[in-house]
Structures are given as structure tokens and as C-alpha cells.
mmCIF file of C-alpha atoms and ligand atoms in Angstrom:
data_model
loop_
_atom_site.group_PDB
_atom_site.id
_atom_site.type_symbol
_atom_site.label_atom_id
_atom_site.label_comp_id
_atom_site.label_asym_id
_atom_site.label_seq_id
_atom_site.Cartn_x
_atom_site.Cartn_y
_atom_site.Cartn_z
ATOM 1 C CA MET F 30 37.190 271.092 225.420
ATOM 2 C CA SER F 31 34.231 269.668 227.211
ATOM 3 C CA ASP F 32 35.796 266.407 227.216
ATOM 4 C CA LEU F 33 37.080 266.436 230.504
ATOM 5 C CA SER F 34 38.970 263.433 232.253
ATOM 6 C CA LYS F 35 38.202 262.385 235.546
ATOM 7 C CA ASP F 36 41.588 263.124 236.482
ATOM 8 C CA ARG F 37 40.977 266.493 236.282
ATOM 9 C CA ASP F 38 40.456 268.258 239.709
ATOM 10 C CA PHE F 39 36.783 268.570 241.186
ATOM 11 C CA TYR F 40 36.918 272.448 240.780
ATOM 12 C CA THR F 41 37.784 272.158 237.348
ATOM 13 C CA ARG F 42 35.235 269.919 236.403
ATOM 14 C CA ALA F 43 32.701 271.927 238.435
ATOM 15 C CA VAL F 44 33.368 274.714 236.095
ATOM 16 C CA HIS F 45 33.388 273.133 232.571
ATOM 17 C CA ALA F 46 31.716 269.683 233.077
ATOM 18 C CA GLY F 47 29.024 269.540 230.575
ATOM 19 C CA GLU F 48 29.785 272.592 228.482
ATOM 20 C CA ARG F 49 30.488 273.092 225.084
ATOM 21 C CA ALA F 50 29.179 269.620 223.879
ATOM 22 C CA PRO F 51 30.206 268.850 220.134
ATOM 23 C CA ARG F 52 28.516 270.800 217.462
ATOM 24 C CA PRO F 53 24.995 268.847 217.123
ATOM 25 C CA ASP F 54 23.568 267.263 214.303
ATOM 26 C CA PHE F 55 19.837 268.802 215.158
ATOM 27 C CA THR F 56 18.181 271.752 215.128
ATOM 28 C CA PRO F 57 16.239 272.831 218.167
ATOM 29 C CA VAL F 58 12.796 273.893 216.859
ATOM 30 C CA VAL F 59 13.028 277.086 219.093
ATOM 31 C CA THR F 60 16.162 279.445 219.051
ATOM 32 C CA PRO F 61 17.885 278.364 222.372
ATOM 33 C CA ILE F 62 18.660 281.270 224.900
ATOM 34 C CA TYR F 63 22.357 281.638 224.549
ATOM 35 C CA PRO F 64 23.508 283.627 227.803
ATOM 36 C CA SER F 65 27.237 283.286 226.774
ATOM 37 C CA VAL F 66 28.934 286.398 227.006
ATOM 38 C CA GLY F 67 32.076 284.822 225.135
ATOM 39 C CA TYR F 68 32.286 282.735 222.073
ATOM 40 C CA LEU F 69 34.955 280.420 221.009
ATOM 41 C CA TYR F 70 36.450 279.715 217.579
ATOM 42 C CA ASP F 71 38.869 276.874 216.581
ATOM 43 C CA ASP F 72 40.902 279.215 214.617
ATOM 44 C CA MET F 73 41.775 282.537 216.364
ATOM 45 C CA ASP F 74 41.934 284.284 212.661
ATOM 46 C CA ASP F 75 38.038 283.928 212.737
ATOM 47 C CA LEU F 76 37.841 285.751 215.996
ATOM 48 C CA ASP F 77 39.946 288.296 214.621
ATOM 49 C CA ALA F 78 38.059 288.799 211.290
ATOM 50 C CA ILE F 79 34.779 288.869 213.265
ATOM 51 C CA PHE F 80 36.300 291.832 215.168
ATOM 52 C CA ALA F 81 37.462 293.705 212.319
ATOM 53 C CA GLY F 82 33.876 293.117 210.332
ATOM 54 C CA ALA F 83 35.425 291.217 207.716
ATOM 55 C CA ARG F 84 32.728 288.342 208.491
ATOM 56 C CA GLU F 85 29.774 287.714 210.435
ATOM 57 C CA GLY F 86 29.682 285.996 213.814
ATOM 58 C CA TYR F 87 29.682 286.427 217.786
ATOM 59 C CA VAL F 88 32.567 287.554 219.856
ATOM 60 C CA TYR F 89 30.884 289.142 223.015
ATOM 61 C CA THR F 90 27.491 289.625 223.949
ATOM 62 C CA ARG F 91 27.514 293.773 223.530
ATOM 63 C CA TYR F 92 28.554 293.028 220.109
ATOM 64 C CA GLY F 93 25.588 290.750 219.591
ATOM 65 C CA SER F 94 24.064 287.494 220.723
ATOM 66 C CA PRO F 95 22.347 284.688 218.522
ATOM 67 C CA THR F 96 19.291 285.067 220.654
ATOM 68 C CA VAL F 97 18.843 288.603 219.994
ATOM 69 C CA THR F 98 19.506 288.210 216.102
ATOM 70 C CA ALA F 99 16.784 285.876 215.853
ATOM 71 C CA PHE F 100 14.277 288.376 217.735
ATOM 72 C CA GLU F 101 15.653 291.204 215.265
ATOM 73 C CA THR F 102 14.954 288.928 212.424
ATOM 74 C CA ALA F 103 11.722 288.375 213.244
ATOM 75 C CA VAL F 104 11.043 291.963 213.873
ATOM 76 C CA ALA F 105 12.323 292.908 210.613
ATOM 77 C CA ASP F 106 10.533 290.700 208.969
ATOM 78 C CA LEU F 107 7.212 291.551 210.184
ATOM 79 C CA GLU F 108 7.784 295.173 209.836
ATOM 80 C CA GLU F 109 9.046 294.609 206.044
ATOM 81 C CA GLY F 110 12.212 296.166 206.882
ATOM 82 C CA GLU F 111 15.699 295.182 205.567
ATOM 83 C CA THR F 112 16.960 294.777 209.397
ATOM 84 C CA ALA F 113 16.625 295.569 212.869
ATOM 85 C CA LEU F 114 18.544 296.202 215.933
ATOM 86 C CA ALA F 115 17.375 295.502 219.416
ATOM 87 C CA PHE F 116 18.000 297.547 222.676
ATOM 88 C CA ALA F 117 17.457 297.224 226.412
ATOM 89 C CA SER F 118 14.308 299.269 226.248
ATOM 90 C CA GLY F 119 12.174 301.304 223.911
ATOM 91 C CA MET F 120 13.938 304.551 225.081
ATOM 92 C CA ALA F 121 17.168 303.180 224.571
ATOM 93 C CA ALA F 122 15.976 302.219 220.614
ATOM 94 C CA ILE F 123 15.007 306.148 220.589
ATOM 95 C CA HIS F 124 17.985 307.462 221.921
ATOM 96 C CA ALA F 125 20.305 305.440 219.571
ATOM 97 C CA ALA F 126 18.293 306.518 216.525
ATOM 98 C CA ALA F 127 18.619 310.049 217.417
ATOM 99 C CA ILE F 128 22.223 309.713 217.713
ATOM 100 C CA ALA F 129 22.998 307.798 214.775
ATOM 101 C CA LEU F 130 20.511 310.026 212.860
ATOM 102 C CA GLY F 131 23.057 312.948 213.334
ATOM 103 C CA LEU F 132 21.165 314.692 216.417
ATOM 104 C CA ARG F 133 23.822 316.676 218.055
ATOM 105 C CA ALA F 134 24.423 320.411 218.805
ATOM 106 C CA GLY F 135 23.096 322.789 215.843
ATOM 107 C CA ALA F 136 21.031 319.945 214.467
ATOM 108 C CA SER F 137 17.367 320.331 214.785
ATOM 109 C CA ALA F 138 14.424 317.995 215.510
ATOM 110 C CA LEU F 139 10.592 318.171 214.744
ATOM 111 C CA VAL F 140 8.866 316.238 217.295
ATOM 112 C CA ALA F 141 5.155 315.419 217.712
ATOM 113 C CA GLN F 142 3.361 317.384 220.475
ATOM 114 C CA ASP F 143 2.024 314.504 222.520
ATOM 115 C CA VAL F 144 4.482 311.930 222.014
ATOM 116 C CA TYR F 145 5.286 309.531 225.230
ATOM 117 C CA GLY F 146 6.326 311.500 228.320
ATOM 118 C CA ALA F 147 9.683 309.914 228.371
ATOM 119 C CA SER F 148 10.463 310.351 224.721
ATOM 120 C CA TYR F 149 9.292 314.128 225.486
ATOM 121 C CA ALA F 150 11.763 314.509 227.962
ATOM 122 C CA LEU F 151 14.634 312.960 225.771
ATOM 123 C CA PHE F 152 14.215 315.522 223.177
ATOM 124 C CA ASN F 153 13.205 318.207 225.515
ATOM 125 C CA ARG F 154 15.496 318.063 228.045
ATOM 126 C CA LEU F 155 18.326 315.634 227.393
ATOM 127 C CA LEU F 156 19.166 316.543 223.650
ATOM 128 C CA ALA F 157 17.957 319.922 224.005
ATOM 129 C CA THR F 158 20.357 320.647 226.716
ATOM 130 C CA GLN F 159 23.042 319.086 224.725
ATOM 131 C CA GLY F 160 22.359 321.679 221.982
ATOM 132 C CA VAL F 161 19.865 320.034 219.679
ATOM 133 C CA ASP F 162 17.206 322.643 218.400
ATOM 134 C CA VAL F 163 14.082 320.845 219.323
ATOM 135 C CA HIS F 164 10.673 321.945 218.177
ATOM 136 C CA PHE F 165 7.201 320.331 218.912
ATOM 137 C CA VAL F 166 4.606 320.479 216.724
ATOM 138 C CA ASP F 167 0.940 319.115 215.873
ATOM 139 C CA MET F 168 1.895 316.380 213.455
ATOM 140 C CA ALA F 169 -2.010 316.024 212.692
ATOM 141 C CA ASP F 170 -1.759 319.356 211.305
ATOM 142 C CA LEU F 171 0.464 318.740 207.882
ATOM 143 C CA GLY F 172 0.715 322.731 207.365
ATOM 144 C CA ALA F 173 1.922 323.116 210.339
ATOM 145 C CA VAL F 174 4.626 320.460 209.889
ATOM 146 C CA GLU F 175 5.296 321.949 206.344
ATOM 147 C CA GLU F 176 5.962 325.392 207.577
ATOM 148 C CA ALA F 177 8.347 323.839 210.790
ATOM 149 C CA CYS F 178 10.125 322.002 208.123
ATOM 150 C CA ALA F 179 10.791 325.006 206.080
ATOM 151 C CA ALA F 180 11.493 327.313 209.275
ATOM 152 C CA TYR F 181 13.897 324.708 211.158
ATOM 153 C CA SER F 182 15.470 322.260 208.185
ATOM 154 C CA PRO F 183 14.988 319.373 210.806
ATOM 155 C CA ARG F 184 17.447 316.213 210.482
ATOM 156 C CA LEU F 185 14.616 314.183 211.504
ATOM 157 C CA LEU F 186 10.907 314.106 211.895
ATOM 158 C CA PHE F 187 9.704 312.008 215.208
ATOM 159 C CA CYS F 188 5.880 310.902 215.740
ATOM 160 C CA GLU F 189 3.972 307.847 217.071
ATOM 161 C CA THR F 190 1.499 306.086 214.640
ATOM 162 C CA ILE F 191 -1.308 306.056 217.278
ATOM 163 C CA SER F 192 0.084 308.755 219.762
ATOM 164 C CA ASN F 193 0.272 308.259 223.720
ATOM 165 C CA PRO F 194 -2.013 308.816 225.401
ATOM 166 C CA LEU F 195 -4.138 310.792 223.088
ATOM 167 C CA LEU F 196 -4.786 308.383 220.242
ATOM 168 C CA LYS F 197 -4.011 310.703 217.418
ATOM 169 C CA VAL F 198 -3.086 309.039 214.095
ATOM 170 C CA ALA F 199 -0.179 310.102 211.876
ATOM 171 C CA ASP F 200 -0.560 310.377 208.189
ATOM 172 C CA VAL F 201 2.735 308.503 207.831
ATOM 173 C CA ALA F 202 3.172 308.670 203.968
ATOM 174 C CA ALA F 203 2.348 312.468 204.110
ATOM 175 C CA LEU F 204 4.789 313.006 206.899
ATOM 176 C CA ALA F 205 7.458 310.863 205.164
ATOM 177 C CA ARG F 206 6.981 313.228 201.765
ATOM 178 C CA LEU F 207 7.288 316.504 203.848
ATOM 179 C CA ALA F 208 10.362 315.085 205.533
ATOM 180 C CA HIS F 209 11.948 313.996 202.630
ATOM 181 C CA ASP F 210 11.404 317.223 200.796
ATOM 182 C CA CYS F 211 13.292 318.968 203.372
ATOM 183 C CA GLY F 212 16.115 316.490 203.648
ATOM 184 C CA ALA F 213 14.896 314.906 206.974
ATOM 185 C CA ALA F 214 14.408 311.462 208.041
ATOM 186 C CA LEU F 215 11.034 310.174 209.293
ATOM 187 C CA VAL F 216 11.188 308.066 212.564
ATOM 188 C CA VAL F 217 7.787 306.465 213.601
ATOM 189 C CA ASP F 218 7.457 304.857 216.976
ATOM 190 C CA ASN F 219 5.082 302.121 216.086
ATOM 191 C CA THR F 220 4.377 300.691 219.597
ATOM 192 C CA PHE F 221 0.660 301.363 219.679
ATOM 193 C CA ALA F 222 0.092 300.123 216.138
ATOM 194 C CA THR F 223 2.486 297.068 215.679
ATOM 195 C CA PRO F 224 3.180 295.971 212.373
ATOM 196 C CA TYR F 225 -0.389 293.935 212.607
ATOM 197 C CA LEU F 226 -1.946 297.089 211.999
ATOM 198 C CA CYS F 227 0.587 299.250 210.019
ATOM 199 C CA ARG F 228 3.911 299.020 208.437
ATOM 200 C CA PRO F 229 5.209 302.596 208.231
ATOM 201 C CA LEU F 230 8.365 301.620 206.422
ATOM 202 C CA SER F 231 6.253 300.458 203.386
ATOM 203 C CA LEU F 232 4.513 304.073 203.676
ATOM 204 C CA GLY F 233 7.930 305.873 203.064
ATOM 205 C CA ALA F 234 9.086 306.132 206.733
ATOM 206 C CA ASP F 235 12.881 305.681 207.371
ATOM 207 C CA VAL F 236 13.151 304.152 210.666
ATOM 208 C CA VAL F 237 10.504 302.133 212.927
ATOM 209 C CA ILE F 238 10.730 302.076 216.572
ATOM 210 C CA HIS F 239 9.212 299.599 219.115
ATOM 211 C CA SER F 240 8.972 299.648 222.782
ATOM 212 C CA ALA F 241 8.885 295.791 222.413
ATOM 213 C CA THR F 242 8.095 295.646 226.243
ATOM 214 C CA LYS F 243 4.457 296.400 225.072
ATOM 215 C CA TYR F 244 2.315 294.901 222.165
ATOM 216 C CA ILE F 245 5.500 292.879 220.747
ATOM 217 C CA GLY F 246 6.172 291.006 224.051
ATOM 218 C CA GLY F 247 2.720 291.274 225.189
ATOM 219 C CA HIS F 248 2.938 289.799 228.851
ATOM 220 C CA GLY F 249 4.419 292.341 230.666
ATOM 221 C CA ASP F 250 7.315 290.051 231.605
ATOM 222 C CA ALA F 251 10.175 291.713 229.466
ATOM 223 C CA LEU F 252 11.635 295.196 228.754
ATOM 224 C CA GLY F 253 13.070 295.773 225.416
ATOM 225 C CA GLY F 254 13.360 297.880 222.331
ATOM 226 C CA VAL F 255 13.936 297.535 218.601
ATOM 227 C CA VAL F 256 14.639 299.726 215.571
ATOM 228 C CA VAL F 257 14.064 298.592 212.417
ATOM 229 C CA THR F 258 15.923 300.389 209.210
ATOM 230 C CA SER F 259 17.873 300.203 206.164
ATOM 231 C CA SER F 260 21.075 298.062 206.483
ATOM 232 C CA GLU F 261 23.146 301.212 206.366
ATOM 233 C CA ARG F 262 21.477 302.972 208.914
ATOM 234 C CA ARG F 263 21.646 299.932 211.230
ATOM 235 C CA HIS F 264 25.187 299.890 211.007
ATOM 236 C CA THR F 265 25.528 303.508 212.382
ATOM 237 C CA MET F 266 23.337 302.619 215.179
ATOM 238 C CA TYR F 267 25.328 299.174 216.032
ATOM 239 C CA GLU F 268 28.183 301.392 216.345
ATOM 240 C CA VAL F 269 26.465 303.409 218.801
ATOM 241 C CA LEU F 270 25.256 300.366 220.649
ATOM 242 C CA LYS F 271 28.315 298.836 220.759
ATOM 243 C CA ILE F 272 29.771 301.862 222.663
ATOM 244 C CA THR F 273 26.678 302.771 224.741
ATOM 245 C CA GLY F 274 25.764 299.178 225.583
ATOM 246 C CA ALA F 275 22.207 299.250 225.881
ATOM 247 C CA ASN F 276 21.835 295.922 224.662
ATOM 248 C CA LEU F 277 18.857 293.658 224.846
ATOM 249 C CA GLY F 278 19.807 290.440 227.008
ATOM 250 C CA PRO F 279 19.066 287.165 225.301
ATOM 251 C CA HIS F 280 16.525 286.041 228.062
ATOM 252 C CA GLU F 281 14.575 288.980 227.439
ATOM 253 C CA ALA F 282 14.968 288.571 223.532
ATOM 254 C CA TRP F 283 13.854 284.816 223.810
ATOM 255 C CA LEU F 284 10.638 286.006 225.896
ATOM 256 C CA LEU F 285 9.749 288.708 223.362
ATOM 257 C CA MET F 286 10.347 286.625 220.596
ATOM 258 C CA ARG F 287 7.805 284.177 222.162
ATOM 259 C CA GLY F 288 5.374 286.865 222.609
ATOM 260 C CA LEU F 289 5.794 287.857 219.138
ATOM 261 C CA LYS F 290 4.459 284.824 217.559
ATOM 262 C CA THR F 291 0.814 285.303 219.185
ATOM 263 C CA LEU F 292 1.117 289.009 217.953
ATOM 264 C CA PRO F 293 -1.654 288.670 215.227
ATOM 265 C CA LEU F 294 -3.986 286.645 217.421
ATOM 266 C CA ARG F 295 -3.449 288.979 220.289
ATOM 267 C CA MET F 296 -3.960 292.095 218.212
ATOM 268 C CA ALA F 297 -7.225 291.098 216.651
ATOM 269 C CA ARG F 298 -8.625 290.432 219.900
ATOM 270 C CA HIS F 299 -7.249 293.875 221.770
ATOM 271 C CA CYS F 300 -8.744 295.611 218.652
ATOM 272 C CA ALA F 301 -12.233 293.805 218.714
ATOM 273 C CA ASN F 302 -12.265 294.351 222.600
ATOM 274 C CA ALA F 303 -11.282 298.048 222.742
ATOM 275 C CA LEU F 304 -13.993 299.152 220.003
ATOM 276 C CA GLN F 305 -16.672 297.359 222.349
ATOM 277 C CA VAL F 306 -15.090 299.136 225.611
ATOM 278 C CA ALA F 307 -14.815 302.198 223.910
ATOM 279 C CA ASP F 308 -18.549 302.079 222.803
ATOM 280 C CA GLY F 309 -19.455 300.777 226.359
ATOM 281 C CA LEU F 310 -17.777 303.948 227.697
ATOM 282 C CA ALA F 311 -19.679 306.264 225.745
ATOM 283 C CA ARG F 312 -22.842 305.087 227.127
ATOM 284 C CA MET F 313 -21.629 305.107 230.698
ATOM 285 C CA GLY F 314 -22.620 308.143 233.003
ATOM 286 C CA GLY F 315 -19.541 309.738 234.733
ATOM 287 C CA VAL F 316 -17.569 309.483 231.475
ATOM 288 C CA VAL F 317 -17.560 312.896 229.483
ATOM 289 C CA ARG F 318 -15.382 312.063 226.611
ATOM 290 C CA VAL F 319 -13.967 308.757 224.808
ATOM 291 C CA ILE F 320 -11.086 308.642 222.418
ATOM 292 C CA TYR F 321 -10.722 305.986 220.327
ATOM 293 C CA PRO F 322 -9.714 306.014 216.443
ATOM 294 C CA GLY F 323 -12.295 303.126 215.760
ATOM 295 C CA ARG F 324 -15.257 305.677 216.745
ATOM 296 C CA HIS F 325 -16.952 307.782 214.141
ATOM 297 C CA ASP F 326 -16.337 310.826 216.303
ATOM 298 C CA HIS F 327 -12.584 310.499 216.408
ATOM 299 C CA PRO F 328 -10.992 313.007 213.924
ATOM 300 C CA GLY F 329 -8.355 310.590 212.658
ATOM 301 C CA HIS F 330 -11.102 307.567 212.201
ATOM 302 C CA ARG F 331 -11.039 307.962 208.137
ATOM 303 C CA LEU F 332 -7.386 308.054 208.089
ATOM 304 C CA ALA F 333 -6.882 305.243 210.619
ATOM 305 C CA THR F 334 -9.271 303.112 208.631
ATOM 306 C CA ARG F 335 -7.209 303.605 205.402
ATOM 307 C CA LEU F 336 -3.970 303.215 207.369
ATOM 308 C CA PHE F 337 -4.829 299.936 209.251
ATOM 309 C CA GLY F 338 -6.518 298.352 206.026
ATOM 310 C CA GLY F 339 -9.742 297.509 208.313
ATOM 311 C CA ARG F 340 -7.954 295.233 210.501
ATOM 312 C CA GLY F 341 -8.788 297.313 213.582
ATOM 313 C CA TYR F 342 -7.768 300.669 215.278
ATOM 314 C CA GLY F 343 -5.758 299.123 218.254
ATOM 315 C CA GLY F 344 -5.977 298.252 221.805
ATOM 316 C CA MET F 345 -5.830 301.599 223.467
ATOM 317 C CA VAL F 346 -8.709 303.860 224.517
ATOM 318 C CA ALA F 347 -8.701 307.107 226.570
ATOM 319 C CA PHE F 348 -11.583 308.417 228.324
ATOM 320 C CA GLU F 349 -12.338 311.604 230.727
ATOM 321 C CA LEU F 350 -14.231 311.213 234.041
ATOM 322 C CA ARG F 351 -16.750 314.191 234.635
ATOM 323 C CA ASP F 352 -15.464 316.747 236.928
ATOM 324 C CA ALA F 353 -12.685 314.450 238.009
ATOM 325 C CA ASP F 354 -9.359 315.539 239.471
ATOM 326 C CA GLN F 355 -6.193 313.267 240.393
ATOM 327 C CA GLU F 356 -8.288 312.236 243.835
ATOM 328 C CA GLU F 357 -11.376 311.123 241.756
ATOM 329 C CA VAL F 358 -9.410 309.119 239.374
ATOM 330 C CA PHE F 359 -7.303 307.471 242.114
ATOM 331 C CA ARG F 360 -10.574 306.197 243.784
ATOM 332 C CA PHE F 361 -11.759 305.101 240.526
ATOM 333 C CA PHE F 362 -8.690 302.953 240.209
ATOM 334 C CA GLU F 363 -8.827 301.704 243.512
ATOM 335 C CA ALA F 364 -12.303 300.333 243.007
ATOM 336 C CA LEU F 365 -11.439 298.510 239.816
ATOM 337 C CA GLN F 366 -11.001 294.957 240.843
ATOM 338 C CA LEU F 367 -9.989 293.134 237.382
ATOM 339 C CA CYS F 368 -8.605 296.074 235.460
ATOM 340 C CA LEU F 369 -5.115 296.650 236.601
ATOM 341 C CA PRO F 370 -3.555 300.217 237.376
ATOM 342 C CA ALA F 371 -0.086 299.078 236.535
ATOM 343 C CA THR F 372 2.540 301.509 234.595
ATOM 344 C CA THR F 373 2.690 299.661 231.430
ATOM 345 C CA LEU F 374 0.386 298.916 228.316
ATOM 346 C CA GLY F 375 0.107 296.078 225.533
ATOM 347 C CA ASP F 376 -0.263 293.166 227.867
ATOM 348 C CA VAL F 377 -2.851 290.311 227.818
ATOM 349 C CA TYR F 378 -4.321 292.185 230.829
ATOM 350 C CA THR F 379 -6.479 295.016 230.737
ATOM 351 C CA LEU F 380 -4.611 297.942 232.243
ATOM 352 C CA VAL F 381 -5.397 301.537 233.522
ATOM 353 C CA LEU F 382 -2.974 304.501 233.938
ATOM 354 C CA TYR F 383 -3.314 308.057 234.986
ATOM 355 C CA PRO F 384 -0.924 309.991 232.353
ATOM 356 C CA ALA F 385 -1.070 313.057 234.560
ATOM 357 C CA HIS F 386 0.910 311.366 237.484
ATOM 358 C CA SER F 387 2.988 308.664 235.024
ATOM 359 C CA SER F 388 3.502 308.488 231.395
ATOM 360 C CA HIS F 389 3.288 312.153 231.141
ATOM 361 C CA ARG F 390 4.716 313.323 234.382
ATOM 362 C CA ALA F 391 7.751 314.555 232.790
ATOM 363 C CA LEU F 392 5.537 317.259 231.321
ATOM 364 C CA SER F 393 4.411 320.694 233.276
ATOM 365 C CA GLU F 394 0.903 320.942 234.062
ATOM 366 C CA ALA F 395 0.488 323.893 231.415
ATOM 367 C CA ALA F 396 2.115 321.681 228.829
ATOM 368 C CA ARG F 397 -0.333 318.892 229.537
ATOM 369 C CA ALA F 398 -3.079 321.148 229.140
ATOM 370 C CA GLU F 399 -1.873 322.540 226.295
ATOM 371 C CA ILE F 400 -1.686 319.129 224.369
ATOM 372 C CA GLY F 401 -5.323 317.951 225.677
ATOM 373 C CA ILE F 402 -4.121 316.006 228.802
ATOM 374 C CA GLY F 403 -6.789 317.099 231.168
ATOM 375 C CA ARG F 404 -6.828 316.221 234.966
ATOM 376 C CA GLY F 405 -9.332 313.770 234.443
ATOM 377 C CA LEU F 406 -8.019 311.771 231.575
ATOM 378 C CA VAL F 407 -7.687 307.957 231.904
ATOM 379 C CA ARG F 408 -5.510 305.517 229.740
ATOM 380 C CA MET F 409 -6.595 302.186 229.370
ATOM 381 C CA SER F 410 -4.912 299.255 227.496
ATOM 382 C CA VAL F 411 -7.496 296.950 226.940
ATOM 383 C CA GLY F 412 -6.427 293.293 227.348
ATOM 384 C CA ILE F 413 -7.665 289.871 225.749
ATOM 385 C CA GLU F 414 -10.023 288.970 228.625
ATOM 386 C CA ALA F 415 -13.985 288.593 228.112
ATOM 387 C CA VAL F 416 -15.040 292.278 227.314
ATOM 388 C CA GLU F 417 -18.195 291.712 229.366
ATOM 389 C CA ASP F 418 -15.867 291.355 232.324
ATOM 390 C CA ILE F 419 -13.872 294.146 231.580
ATOM 391 C CA LEU F 420 -17.033 296.385 231.029
ATOM 392 C CA ALA F 421 -18.546 295.199 233.922
ATOM 393 C CA ASP F 422 -15.659 296.041 236.074
ATOM 394 C CA VAL F 423 -15.410 299.741 235.126
ATOM 395 C CA LYS F 424 -19.147 300.175 235.585
ATOM 396 C CA GLN F 425 -18.797 298.953 239.042
ATOM 397 C CA ALA F 426 -15.897 301.568 239.818
ATOM 398 C CA LEU F 427 -17.601 304.271 238.302
ATOM 399 C CA ASP F 428 -20.691 303.566 240.489
ATOM 400 C CA THR F 429 -18.621 303.343 243.309
ATOM 401 C CA ILE F 430 -17.412 306.784 242.726
ATOM 402 C CA LEU F 431 -20.237 308.211 241.540
ATOM 403 C CA TYR F 432 -22.532 307.210 244.778
ATOM 404 C CA ALA F 433 -19.683 307.131 247.341
HETATM 405 C C1 PLP P 521 4.899 304.659 222.580
HETATM 406 C C2 PLP P 521 5.909 304.513 223.447
HETATM 407 N N1 PLP P 521 7.445 304.682 222.827
HETATM 408 C C3 PLP P 521 8.426 304.404 223.796
HETATM 409 C C4 PLP P 521 8.253 303.929 225.150
HETATM 410 C C5 PLP P 521 9.378 303.563 225.869
HETATM 411 O O1 PLP P 521 9.633 302.189 225.749
HETATM 412 P P1 PLP P 521 10.492 301.631 227.032
HETATM 413 O O2 PLP P 521 9.633 301.599 228.444
HETATM 414 O O3 PLP P 521 10.348 300.029 226.694
HETATM 415 O O4 PLP P 521 11.538 302.070 227.276
HETATM 416 C C6 PLP P 521 6.874 303.637 225.662
HETATM 417 C C7 PLP P 521 6.775 303.364 226.990
HETATM 418 O O5 PLP P 521 5.568 303.353 227.639
HETATM 419 C C8 PLP P 521 5.613 303.948 224.988
HETATM 420 O O6 PLP P 521 4.397 303.998 225.288
#
């Protein structure tokens, strides 16, 4: 088909020339980006068999793409899961997992109190208005989780390994036992910890989710999500994906897969930098509270040490500015010269965010206060720059607001 003779019209050649080279006898070292939406087979029966699910293959990008498969295979491998399914965003992944696990009218879900704001809204607004019985619970309080399991017989428990933004650490193995005892599945959002620190499936979780936009990609240039689970569960989620079309694009898959290759290098550096930043912040005037699982004063410190096997405590630090409100936090952000006040995390750059006006805006002020997100709380995603430069920048910005 690529063998176009010169006697074809210029218009025809413009469309087909150079395409569909004969099958190569070489293998590219790096998986190519396959932007093709459609796929050709010599025999139409093959296409039919793939549509019927009788054999593997590609027919249409909403049904799968070789570049996306390569990314899914890589994440499943690092998470020690059977298989993975990629999505256009972390939220699309959480939504598909919830639907595929049977969250529909009448079913109930138990959700950690301080999950990421959009996850909170997904359960509390979208799914609850569709008749799902949603209950929020402090997942660090295993007694409360056990009681809620007995009271509501949930279909799933949803938590984050390290929560956003309060950095609570989930006892994944204990939560898996409680979930299974009441017939529920444990779904863990492992975005903050990444498989470098923790592999929840090996601790009994049933489904692991990532906003791949964050540490998996690591460079702030691609949005994506991924679910890692058993082949059986993947099949149900795949049916949801084929219908809803929240697919990861091949270009994004390629970028995320490139980022993934340096995940352990980046995570080791994020963890080392974050510990020093947390300790440095604790010594600075103007900071009243520092939250970091690597510090001995963190309530989940021992659990985190056990769970993360001494590899570190993650790259996220939260801290509270003294007597600060939105006004003071905004002045602090404007005074920063290196750290970027951008609404994301997990990048090579150091980023700061004000949860009350961004990630947790979906919560009412009362709901934020109840879970501990105060008006002066800042979330920092510590990057891989020289830690001295990060600390110097924070110090000069604090001095600016303190002495302004
Ligand atoms: C812990 C966590 N889970 C899920 C998400 C949602 O991911 P995405 O923005 O890729 O949809 C985020 C986004 O910040 C997050 O922090």
C-alpha cells in the first residue's frame, strides 16, 4: 500500500506517500509514538477476531494503542501488579475504577477524610448525587474504619498511601484486612508514595491508582492516570474505558514512559531534599507547624518507616505560616523567586500550592477546618534542585512577608 507509483495523482500521493513501510527487520530501542487511530490487517478476519476479543491486537485507539500498552506494562511491572490500564487523567482513572467496582445507586463507599479535593468531590458530589452512599472516615483510625465497615458494608475503601495535603500515612496491610473482612475492595491512590516507596498490591490492596501527571511523569508536561490491578478487574475497567473514552493519548503515554525511567533517581533525590527542607522549615521563624512523615514528630513516622522500607518519606512537605490567612500566603508565594506557585506536584521543580484555594477548594471552609486544612497551610512539592537554593528562597520570601 505504501508502494505508490508516480502515476497516482499529486493529491493522492500527498496523503499516502511514505506511510505504511513494509514490516521492519529492526526493533527501535525506544517504543515509538503510534499516533494512528486505525490499524490495518492483511486479513479482515484478524480485525474481526480482535473486535470479538478472540485475539489481542489494535483496531482503534479508544480500544488500545501500542504506545499506551508499553506504558501500562511498565507501570504494572513497577507496581508488581498483574496488569494496568491507562487513562487521560488521574481523575478519569479513579472514576473508572469506582464504576467498575460496582459503585452505583444503593452501594456504599468508605473514603479517607482528607483525600485530594477532586477525589472528594467525585465521591461526595458526583457519585453521591447518583445514589451512592458515601461515608468519609479518618483512615488513620483503624477502629473507626472497622466500625464504619460493619455499619455500612461498603463495596470499596478508598485512601491515599500518603494523603494530600496532610501527609497522613495509610496502614495499607491493615486496611486491606478490614476491607476484605467486610467483602470490600481496597483502592489505594499511590500518587504521592509511588512504587519507589510502596507497592500497595503486595500489601493486600486490590487496586492501585496514580495520577501519572505527577511523579510517574515527573516533568509537568503530560496529564495521565493509570490503574494497576488483576486481569479480571482490568477487563471490567476496560469495558468502561471503551464506552467512556477517557483514554490516555499516545503522545502523553510516551512522555510519561520516558519520565518513568528516572523515577527511582528522582524519588531518592525528592526524599532527601524534602527531609532537609522539612527540618529547615521547622527552624524558621514564621513557620508554626511542619508536617512531614520523615520527621519524628509526625504521628505516622514509624508506620512510614516500616511501609517505605527506609527508602525515604516522599517529596511532599506541608507547613503552616504563623497567623497567616490567604492574604499572607499569597504575599509569601509572590515573594518566592525559585519555588513555583503552580497547581501541580511531583515535578523536578519545587512547587508550592495553597490547598484552600486550589486542590481543596471543592471543600467548604468548615470541611477543610474539620480535617485540619487551616487558612495558613501551604503544600510544597520539593523538587530536585540543590536543597540550599530551595531553603534560601523560602527564607528570603518569609523574611519579606515578616518584615514587609
Ligand atoms: C493524590 C492525587 N490523586 C489524584 C489526582 C488527580 O489527578 P489528575 O490531575 O491527573 O486528574 C491528584 C491531582 O493532583 C492527586 O494529587
